[in-house]
Amino acid sequence: MIQALAFYLFATIVIVSAALTITARNPVHAVLWLILAFFNAAGLMVLVGAEFIAMLLVIVYVGAVAVLFLFVVMMLNIDFAELRAGFVRYAALGAVLAIGLAAEIMVAFGAWSAGKIELARRAAPTPETVPNIEAIGMLLYTRYLFVFEGAGLVLLVAMIGAIVLTHRDRTGSRKQNIARQNARRPQDATRNTQPTVGGGIDL
Amino acid sequence: MTSFFTYRFGLPFGWAWFLATLMDILLIALPVMLAVAMLIYADRKIWASMALRRGPNVVGPLGLLQSFADGLKVFLQETIVPAAANKALFLIAPIITFTVALIVWAVVPFDARAALADINVGLLYVLAASSLGVYGIILAGWASNSKYPFFSAIRAAAQMVSYEVAIGFVLISIVMWAGSFNLTTIVEAQKSVMGTPVNGFFLNPLLFPMAVVFFISSLAETQRAPFDLAEAESELVAGYQTEYSSMAFALYWLGEYANVILMCALNATLFWGGYLPPLDIPILYAVPGILWLFIKILLFFFVFSWVKATVPRYRYDQLMRLGWKIFLPLSLFWVFLVSGFLMLTRVGVPS
């Protein structure tokens, strides 16, 4: 009973907030609705027993990706009237995309109603007692090790690429060298002198 | 407690579970709120003694009721929403901060088998919830529609995101050593570390540097001095709280302190043995684990206020330098070190 209630609660909020993401007039509100949708999708994943993926969804999408979105939208002051102006131009493309997505959903539903996927009959069913972090880890670091490391390499290259693209050498800036500042002692910087009257000191 | 409701009142399991969970949540949330009130008082007293002042001493005996008087005052004030503010988000932001500070308590183990939700992904849940904390601040800064809160929100968000990376790596080295994401298992793994009768990962020379990094990062994560740049009064008035008044302001105040207690609890749980007694001596286990946890939380809280009373504020670029150039490489290197050590000692190197 509680599962069913929780499912309908999460599912309704996901759908409503996804719809509001598209229709919201204020871009910041749109991002916030998107975050709510992510968050409730994580709730749905917890319900099906994929708690690891759910937590990763919250940490990665809600905690990092959406924060970046929010930053960009807040700082860029996007003019929505101007964006709307292109509506007619892109309407055809949008319609094609929408039809494609709808067809995919229909195919998925058709496959699902043709017969349930029997999880127990997979080649290597996950034992009930193994938490799904361990199950994923075992597969990821044994069978799919090279694919996994390949994915890591792609991300590394992407990161270095982003740094190279945005890096600029600033020559004029004077950087603080904390080690040198800490190593500086009074006797290096000051000196006691006994200048004669009218003699002054040599610098 | 579920069984209590089932047998005592003859409720079906679902309802009994629901009621029991509700009771448990209240059992955790209400004492946390009370603790926040008392710790604000303690904080002020500690700073006062360090500055050779008396601190709050007028309301109630020894000033003990000061926080409640402040709470009442704030409650009776008018909530002012600036005309240019985004009204809904302006009011939701403090609620988010406060809620996020409370939800993490669900996984903190108060004793063996005494956590509200003893889940497998406990530590990931902590990370997920603490990554939500940024939203309360960003939204406050943006919704206030005012310059200082916005600057402060950007600072705070950048700071929290930066230190979360280091915290994540520190947690990974702990997880590897304990072999689990479950907080109770992590605490149990700290029993008599390295064959000594001391409970707590801090004794482990491989994990001690991570305990230090985690402590400093938790200061930064809770926006406490010396990392309280988001509320640097000499540059940003009161930071993201500038436009807030009355209960909304009080919610920030409560949320901030609830976060501080939470970080103290996490420090205690992850590195200093949590609910275990400090020494692995049978007679010490007679004291309930929750008391040991409270003592550790209070000790950490004292260190938090000690730092706040004595350490001058960082400059913003120094703060970012510490996070990205020192803590991140250090903790990343430590993940390699710990995993390498564990490969050698526990798993064995395949020839």
XYZ file of C-alpha atoms in Angstrom:
554
model
C 0.000 0.000 0.000
C 2.704 2.416 1.059
C 4.759 1.466 -1.995
C 1.822 2.170 -4.296
C 1.140 5.514 -2.608
C 4.799 6.483 -2.823
C 4.968 5.425 -6.464
C 1.962 7.494 -7.483
C 3.226 10.453 -5.458
C 6.669 10.395 -7.094
C 5.344 9.604 -10.563
C 2.775 12.416 -10.460
C 5.340 14.938 -9.262
C 7.803 13.863 -11.959
C 5.236 14.320 -14.712
C 3.831 17.587 -13.384
C 7.229 19.131 -12.779
C 8.472 17.973 -16.187
C 5.493 19.691 -17.783
C 6.118 22.826 -15.744
C 9.798 22.766 -16.773
C 8.684 23.286 -20.352
C 5.919 25.776 -19.708
C 7.542 27.930 -17.004
C 8.086 31.496 -18.227
C 10.992 32.238 -15.948
C 14.127 30.231 -16.872
C 15.190 29.951 -13.222
C 11.801 28.454 -12.358
C 12.194 26.035 -15.260
C 15.539 24.800 -13.886
C 14.029 24.425 -10.422
C 11.147 22.340 -11.788
C 13.724 20.224 -13.596
C 15.532 19.680 -10.295
C 12.277 18.609 -8.661
C 11.757 16.128 -11.510
C 15.284 14.704 -11.025
C 14.724 14.402 -7.332
C 11.469 12.503 -7.681
C 12.938 10.272 -10.367
C 15.529 9.328 -7.745
C 12.637 8.480 -5.436
C 11.207 6.158 -8.110
C 14.578 4.434 -8.405
C 14.692 3.840 -4.678
C 11.276 2.193 -4.989
C 12.521 -0.320 -7.550
C 15.496 -1.132 -5.339
C 18.219 0.718 -7.240
C 19.301 2.866 -4.305
C 22.841 3.346 -5.600
C 21.697 4.809 -8.913
C 19.159 6.952 -7.050
C 21.836 8.462 -4.820
C 24.131 9.030 -7.794
C 21.294 10.761 -9.615
C 20.871 13.152 -6.711
C 24.605 13.725 -6.193
C 25.529 14.150 -9.854
C 22.454 15.693 -11.462
C 20.842 17.592 -8.617
C 24.037 18.411 -6.752
C 26.340 19.289 -9.623
C 24.808 19.519 -13.103
C 21.692 21.405 -12.059
C 23.721 23.809 -9.915
C 25.715 24.674 -13.029
C 22.503 25.129 -15.024
C 21.149 27.373 -12.335
C 24.327 29.445 -12.284
C 24.290 29.908 -16.031
C 20.616 30.816 -16.137
C 20.916 33.235 -13.222
C 23.949 35.038 -14.577
C 23.150 35.124 -18.275
C 19.834 36.969 -17.972
C 18.329 35.101 -20.911
C 15.774 37.041 -22.910
C 12.911 34.644 -23.420
C 10.975 36.819 -25.817
C 13.881 36.590 -28.223
C 14.043 32.813 -27.847
C 10.342 32.511 -28.562
C 10.786 34.488 -31.779
C 12.356 31.441 -33.436
C 9.368 29.245 -32.659
C 7.951 29.047 -36.178
C 11.361 28.388 -37.691
C 12.020 25.355 -35.506
C 8.435 24.113 -35.218
C 8.868 21.464 -37.940
C 12.076 20.073 -36.417
C 10.470 20.070 -32.985
C 7.443 18.205 -34.292
C 9.670 15.527 -35.863
C 11.542 15.099 -32.575
C 8.298 14.909 -30.617
C 6.873 12.261 -32.950
C 10.102 10.263 -32.712
C 10.048 10.315 -28.919
C 6.362 9.409 -28.792
C 7.030 6.471 -31.132
C 9.861 5.288 -28.876
C 7.604 5.387 -25.838
C 4.945 3.435 -27.727
C 7.465 0.795 -28.793
C 8.687 0.517 -25.217
C 5.132 0.106 -23.944
C 4.393 -2.461 -26.625
C 7.449 -4.502 -25.674
C 6.534 -4.235 -22.010
C 2.945 -5.339 -22.473
C 4.086 -8.251 -24.660
C 5.569 -9.859 -21.561
C 7.372 -8.887 -18.395
C 11.146 -9.068 -18.286
C 11.991 -11.930 -15.978
C 14.868 -10.628 -13.964
C 15.554 -13.984 -12.355
C 16.274 -15.596 -15.715
C 19.148 -13.318 -16.683
C 22.500 -14.915 -17.488
C 23.838 -13.883 -14.102
C 21.038 -12.920 -11.730
C 22.048 -10.717 -8.820
C 21.651 -12.550 -5.526
C 19.109 -10.952 -3.198
C 21.643 -10.467 -0.422
C 24.210 -8.516 -2.440
C 23.664 -4.759 -2.129
C 23.534 -3.184 -5.553
C 26.697 -1.128 -5.006
C 28.611 -4.390 -4.719
C 26.782 -5.932 -7.656
C 27.577 -2.968 -9.900
C 31.160 -2.805 -8.668
C 31.747 -6.472 -9.331
C 30.534 -6.201 -12.910
C 32.166 -2.860 -13.587
C 35.623 -3.847 -12.401
C 35.730 -7.341 -13.860
C 33.670 -7.920 -16.956
C 33.383 -4.330 -18.167
C 36.764 -3.139 -16.886
C 38.115 -1.944 -20.233
C 34.884 -0.275 -21.267
C 34.779 1.424 -17.878
C 38.361 2.627 -18.123
C 37.682 3.773 -21.674
C 34.802 5.872 -20.389
C 37.070 7.317 -17.714
C 39.647 8.187 -20.358
C 37.040 9.942 -22.500
C 36.000 12.039 -19.493
C 39.631 12.855 -18.716
C 40.216 13.992 -22.278
C 37.054 16.084 -22.151
C 38.200 17.714 -18.923
C 41.667 18.499 -20.243
C 40.100 19.783 -23.442
C 37.877 22.171 -21.520
C 40.865 23.429 -19.543
C 42.953 23.924 -22.680
C 40.122 25.779 -24.426
C 39.471 28.184 -21.580
C 42.998 28.614 -20.266
C 44.755 31.876 -20.966
C 48.170 32.835 -19.744
C 47.962 36.024 -17.796
C 51.334 37.716 -17.808
C 50.493 40.890 -15.937
C 49.179 39.325 -12.746
C 51.333 39.123 -9.656
C 50.602 35.872 -7.903
C 50.958 35.381 -4.201
C 53.725 32.978 -3.231
C 52.618 31.849 0.194
C 55.708 29.751 0.892
C 57.965 32.741 0.214
C 55.830 35.010 2.375
C 55.972 32.558 5.235
C 59.712 32.096 4.887
C 60.345 35.858 5.041
C 61.931 36.952 8.331
C 62.346 40.461 9.816
C 66.120 40.353 9.469
C 65.792 39.793 5.694
C 63.511 42.768 5.258
C 64.751 45.336 7.769
C 68.090 46.679 8.885
C 69.210 48.753 11.808
C 71.415 51.714 10.939
C 72.912 54.626 12.819
C 72.861 57.434 10.233
C 75.044 60.470 10.937
C 73.367 63.850 11.170
C 72.651 65.072 7.654
C 74.263 61.900 6.267
C 71.131 59.968 5.497
C 71.250 56.285 4.611
C 72.215 54.323 1.536
C 69.364 52.300 0.143
C 9.121 0.417 17.612
C 7.102 -1.082 14.751
C 6.502 -4.214 16.777
C 5.370 -2.084 19.721
C 2.574 -0.567 17.652
C 1.657 -3.919 16.126
C 1.305 -5.773 19.426
C 0.110 -3.003 21.706
C -2.563 -1.527 19.462
C -3.110 -4.429 17.075
C -2.411 -2.268 14.038
C -1.628 -3.819 10.638
C 2.086 -3.784 9.806
C 1.904 -0.932 7.298
C 0.251 1.498 9.695
C 2.418 0.402 12.604
C 5.516 1.009 10.502
C 4.215 4.406 9.431
C 3.436 5.523 12.985
C 6.708 4.146 14.324
C 8.727 5.961 11.683
C 6.847 9.177 12.394
C 7.607 8.821 16.101
C 11.259 8.118 15.366
C 11.513 11.193 13.161
C 10.049 13.344 15.935
C 12.352 11.680 18.453
C 15.316 12.831 16.384
C 14.093 16.190 15.057
C 12.795 17.697 18.304
C 15.964 17.046 20.354
C 18.016 18.400 17.449
C 16.027 21.651 17.552
C 16.439 21.870 21.315
C 20.140 21.120 20.933
C 20.405 23.916 18.376
C 18.920 26.397 20.855
C 21.266 25.294 23.617
C 24.313 25.175 21.351
C 23.743 28.732 20.153
C 23.891 29.697 23.814
C 26.998 27.533 24.328
C 28.626 29.069 21.268
C 28.077 32.582 22.559
C 29.346 31.656 26.010
C 32.493 30.074 24.567
C 33.301 33.101 22.412
C 32.590 35.330 25.363
C 35.011 33.510 27.624
C 37.673 33.555 24.938
C 37.234 37.309 24.602
C 37.150 37.748 28.420
C 33.509 38.797 28.351
C 30.538 37.362 30.221
C 28.304 36.472 27.299
C 24.510 36.139 27.641
C 23.701 36.168 31.365
C 20.446 38.057 31.795
C 17.568 35.871 30.593
C 16.990 32.975 32.995
C 19.600 31.471 35.294
C 23.092 32.057 33.800
C 21.363 33.306 30.665
C 20.277 29.776 29.765
C 16.993 30.961 28.258
C 18.647 33.506 25.959
C 18.090 31.452 22.781
C 14.430 30.921 23.594
C 13.986 34.638 24.213
C 15.631 35.349 20.859
C 13.396 32.766 19.229
C 10.289 34.347 20.708
C 11.415 37.805 19.642
C 12.029 36.631 16.084
C 8.697 34.830 16.039
C 6.803 37.973 16.977
C 8.447 40.129 14.346
C 6.947 40.884 10.976
C 8.179 38.924 7.957
C 9.208 41.477 5.381
C 9.410 40.312 1.790
C 11.157 42.901 -0.403
C 8.927 44.253 -3.155
C 11.391 43.251 -5.883
C 11.930 39.764 -4.509
C 10.680 36.595 -6.122
C 8.196 35.896 -3.376
C 7.722 32.112 -3.535
C 11.419 31.283 -3.904
C 12.343 33.857 -1.263
C 10.217 31.983 1.265
C 11.114 28.472 0.074
C 14.897 29.020 0.312
C 15.218 29.039 4.125
C 12.876 26.060 4.319
C 15.193 24.114 2.003
C 18.241 24.957 4.122
C 16.497 23.894 7.292
C 15.040 20.686 5.839
C 18.323 19.571 4.338
C 20.040 20.091 7.681
C 17.487 17.788 9.305
C 17.152 14.965 6.758
C 20.745 13.758 7.068
C 20.082 12.775 10.677
C 18.074 9.842 9.305
C 21.235 7.816 8.692
C 23.364 8.839 11.692
C 23.699 5.801 13.983
C 23.067 6.742 17.629
C 23.899 3.285 18.888
C 24.389 -0.183 17.465
C 21.163 -0.804 15.499
C 19.764 2.605 16.448
C 19.632 4.582 13.221
C 16.348 5.744 11.734
C 17.298 4.389 8.306
C 20.100 1.849 8.410
C 20.569 1.852 4.636
C 23.351 0.368 2.536
C 24.120 3.668 0.845
C 24.211 5.713 4.054
C 27.312 7.688 3.205
C 26.098 8.415 -0.330
C 22.865 9.663 1.214
C 24.896 12.052 3.358
C 26.714 13.315 0.252
C 23.471 13.643 -1.694
C 21.778 15.608 1.063
C 24.741 17.891 1.626
C 24.868 18.631 -2.089
C 21.278 19.856 -1.790
C 22.322 22.396 0.823
C 23.660 24.689 -1.901
C 20.161 25.346 -3.199
C 18.910 27.050 -0.059
C 21.708 29.575 -0.400
C 21.674 30.120 -4.169
C 17.916 30.579 -4.152
C 18.083 33.040 -1.265
C 20.691 35.072 -3.111
C 18.810 35.112 -6.378
C 15.295 35.527 -5.023
C 16.270 38.494 -2.827
C 16.957 40.438 -6.033
C 19.611 42.476 -4.312
C 23.331 42.797 -5.003
C 24.958 41.692 -1.752
C 22.892 38.530 -1.318
C 23.618 37.581 -4.914
C 27.382 38.004 -4.546
C 27.254 36.093 -1.314
C 25.208 33.281 -2.837
C 27.730 32.868 -5.644
C 30.582 32.803 -3.168
C 28.831 30.325 -0.908
C 27.833 28.018 -3.737
C 31.338 27.974 -5.205
C 32.783 27.312 -1.776
C 30.407 24.474 -0.942
C 30.845 22.794 -4.309
C 34.645 23.025 -4.017
C 34.879 21.491 -0.585
C 32.346 18.790 -1.359
C 34.848 17.345 -3.825
C 37.485 16.969 -1.118
C 34.915 15.581 1.322
C 33.856 13.031 -1.296
C 37.402 11.705 -1.665
C 37.927 11.600 2.100
C 34.742 9.575 2.428
C 35.935 7.201 -0.283
C 39.108 6.373 1.635
C 36.990 5.703 4.735
C 34.602 3.540 2.731
C 37.476 1.512 1.326
C 38.941 0.912 4.745
C 35.634 -0.051 6.328
C 34.437 -1.928 3.251
C 30.948 -0.480 3.387
C 28.851 2.608 2.756
C 26.696 1.801 5.761
C 27.445 4.138 8.670
C 26.842 1.511 11.351
C 29.288 -0.850 9.662
C 31.806 1.980 9.391
C 31.528 2.632 13.123
C 31.833 -1.074 13.924
C 34.957 -1.254 11.746
C 36.625 1.261 14.072
C 36.686 -1.119 17.013
C 40.246 -1.417 18.404
C 42.111 0.052 15.459
C 45.462 -1.529 14.550
C 45.323 -3.898 17.497
C 45.426 -1.043 20.018
C 42.567 -0.750 22.527
C 41.506 2.589 20.994
C 38.303 2.920 18.981
C 38.479 5.296 16.035
C 40.064 5.595 12.613
C 41.997 8.709 13.672
C 44.666 6.457 15.231
C 45.350 4.872 11.876
C 48.341 6.787 10.437
C 46.969 6.315 6.918
C 43.618 7.840 7.800
C 44.641 10.548 10.278
C 45.506 13.137 7.580
C 42.066 12.519 6.108
C 40.511 13.196 9.512
C 42.226 16.598 9.506
C 41.160 17.336 5.933
C 37.597 16.298 6.754
C 37.482 18.504 9.824
C 38.701 21.587 7.941
C 36.401 20.829 5.003
C 33.458 20.515 7.344
C 34.247 23.994 8.686
C 34.172 25.250 5.108
C 31.064 23.262 4.230
C 29.081 24.790 7.106
C 30.325 28.316 6.302
C 31.858 28.659 9.731
C 34.792 30.893 10.537
C 37.506 31.044 9.222
C 35.613 30.265 6.012
C 32.519 32.425 6.588
C 33.135 34.561 3.517
C 29.536 34.284 2.414
C 28.563 36.377 5.425
C 31.654 38.530 5.635
C 30.049 41.526 7.308
C 32.733 43.975 6.297
C 32.161 43.328 2.594
C 28.726 41.780 2.120
C 26.580 43.071 5.036
C 25.005 39.782 6.189
C 25.465 37.883 2.942
C 22.542 35.921 1.563
C 20.516 36.603 4.713
C 20.614 40.375 4.238
C 17.012 40.722 3.086
C 15.598 38.162 5.495
C 13.708 38.993 8.645
C 11.695 37.272 11.335
C 11.007 33.536 11.017
C 12.691 33.172 7.630
C 15.884 34.526 9.180
C 15.435 32.247 12.193
C 15.126 29.241 9.885
C 18.522 30.086 8.379
C 19.951 30.447 11.838
C 18.521 27.095 12.948
C 19.534 25.364 9.726
C 23.078 26.657 9.995
C 23.497 25.359 13.529
C 21.741 22.082 12.734
C 24.319 21.682 9.967
C 27.121 22.400 12.393
C 25.904 19.749 14.838
C 25.500 17.360 11.941
C 29.063 17.932 10.778
C 30.283 17.384 14.355
C 28.323 14.125 14.416
C 29.812 13.052 11.090
C 33.338 13.852 12.264
C 32.684 11.796 15.385
C 31.068 8.942 13.474
C 33.549 8.636 10.647
C 36.860 9.121 12.414
C 36.439 9.092 16.161
C 34.446 5.951 16.765
C 30.887 7.299 16.745
C 28.842 5.614 19.426
C 31.729 3.389 20.521
C 33.531 4.324 23.739
C 36.978 5.841 23.171
C 38.741 2.765 24.567
C 37.875 -0.831 23.781
C 37.437 -1.836 27.433
C 34.371 -3.958 28.328
C 33.311 -1.796 31.288
C 33.039 1.308 29.083
C 30.409 -0.434 26.950
C 28.087 -0.262 29.973
C 27.586 3.430 29.189
C 24.966 3.779 26.422
C 26.490 4.483 23.019
C 24.356 7.554 22.492
C 26.128 9.246 25.422
C 29.534 8.611 23.895
C 28.293 10.042 20.618
C 26.946 13.137 22.395
C 30.207 13.670 24.252
C 32.115 13.470 20.978
C 29.673 15.829 19.234
C 30.037 18.347 22.058
C 33.833 18.122 21.959
C 33.804 18.797 18.241
C 31.370 21.631 18.747
C 33.749 23.159 21.273
C 36.550 22.952 18.709
C 34.280 24.566 16.101
C 33.588 27.556 18.356
C 37.196 27.665 19.488
C 38.225 28.017 15.853
C 35.560 30.642 15.267
C 36.695 32.674 18.255
C 40.400 32.587 17.450
C 41.159 32.144 13.737
C 40.961 35.173 11.428
C 38.910 34.954 8.256
C 40.475 33.635 5.056
C 40.691 35.665 1.889
C 38.504 34.291 -0.886
C 41.315 33.291 -3.246
C 43.123 31.575 -0.371
C 39.968 29.647 0.403
C 39.684 28.426 -3.184
C 43.393 27.647 -3.273
C 43.103 25.535 -0.142
C 40.150 23.620 -1.558
C 41.301 22.974 -5.094
C 45.101 23.076 -4.956
C 45.768 21.455 -1.587
C 42.845 19.380 -0.335
C 41.733 17.971 -3.677
C 45.171 16.632 -4.767
C 45.961 15.498 -1.233
C 42.740 13.562 -0.779
C 42.924 12.143 -4.303
C 46.477 10.963 -3.650
C 45.314 9.492 -0.366
C 42.629 7.487 -2.141
C 45.414 5.925 -4.237
C 47.556 5.360 -1.162
C 44.804 3.717 0.870
C 43.574 1.572 -2.011
C 47.143 0.509 -2.785
C 47.767 -0.390 0.839
C 44.533 -2.373 1.006
C 45.391 -4.180 -2.241
C 48.714 -5.223 -0.704
C 47.421 -6.257 2.700
C 43.873 -7.496 2.206
C 43.297 -8.489 -1.381
C 46.789 -9.558 -2.320
C 48.502 -8.704 -5.584
C 47.817 -11.198 -8.386
C 51.080 -12.406 -9.864
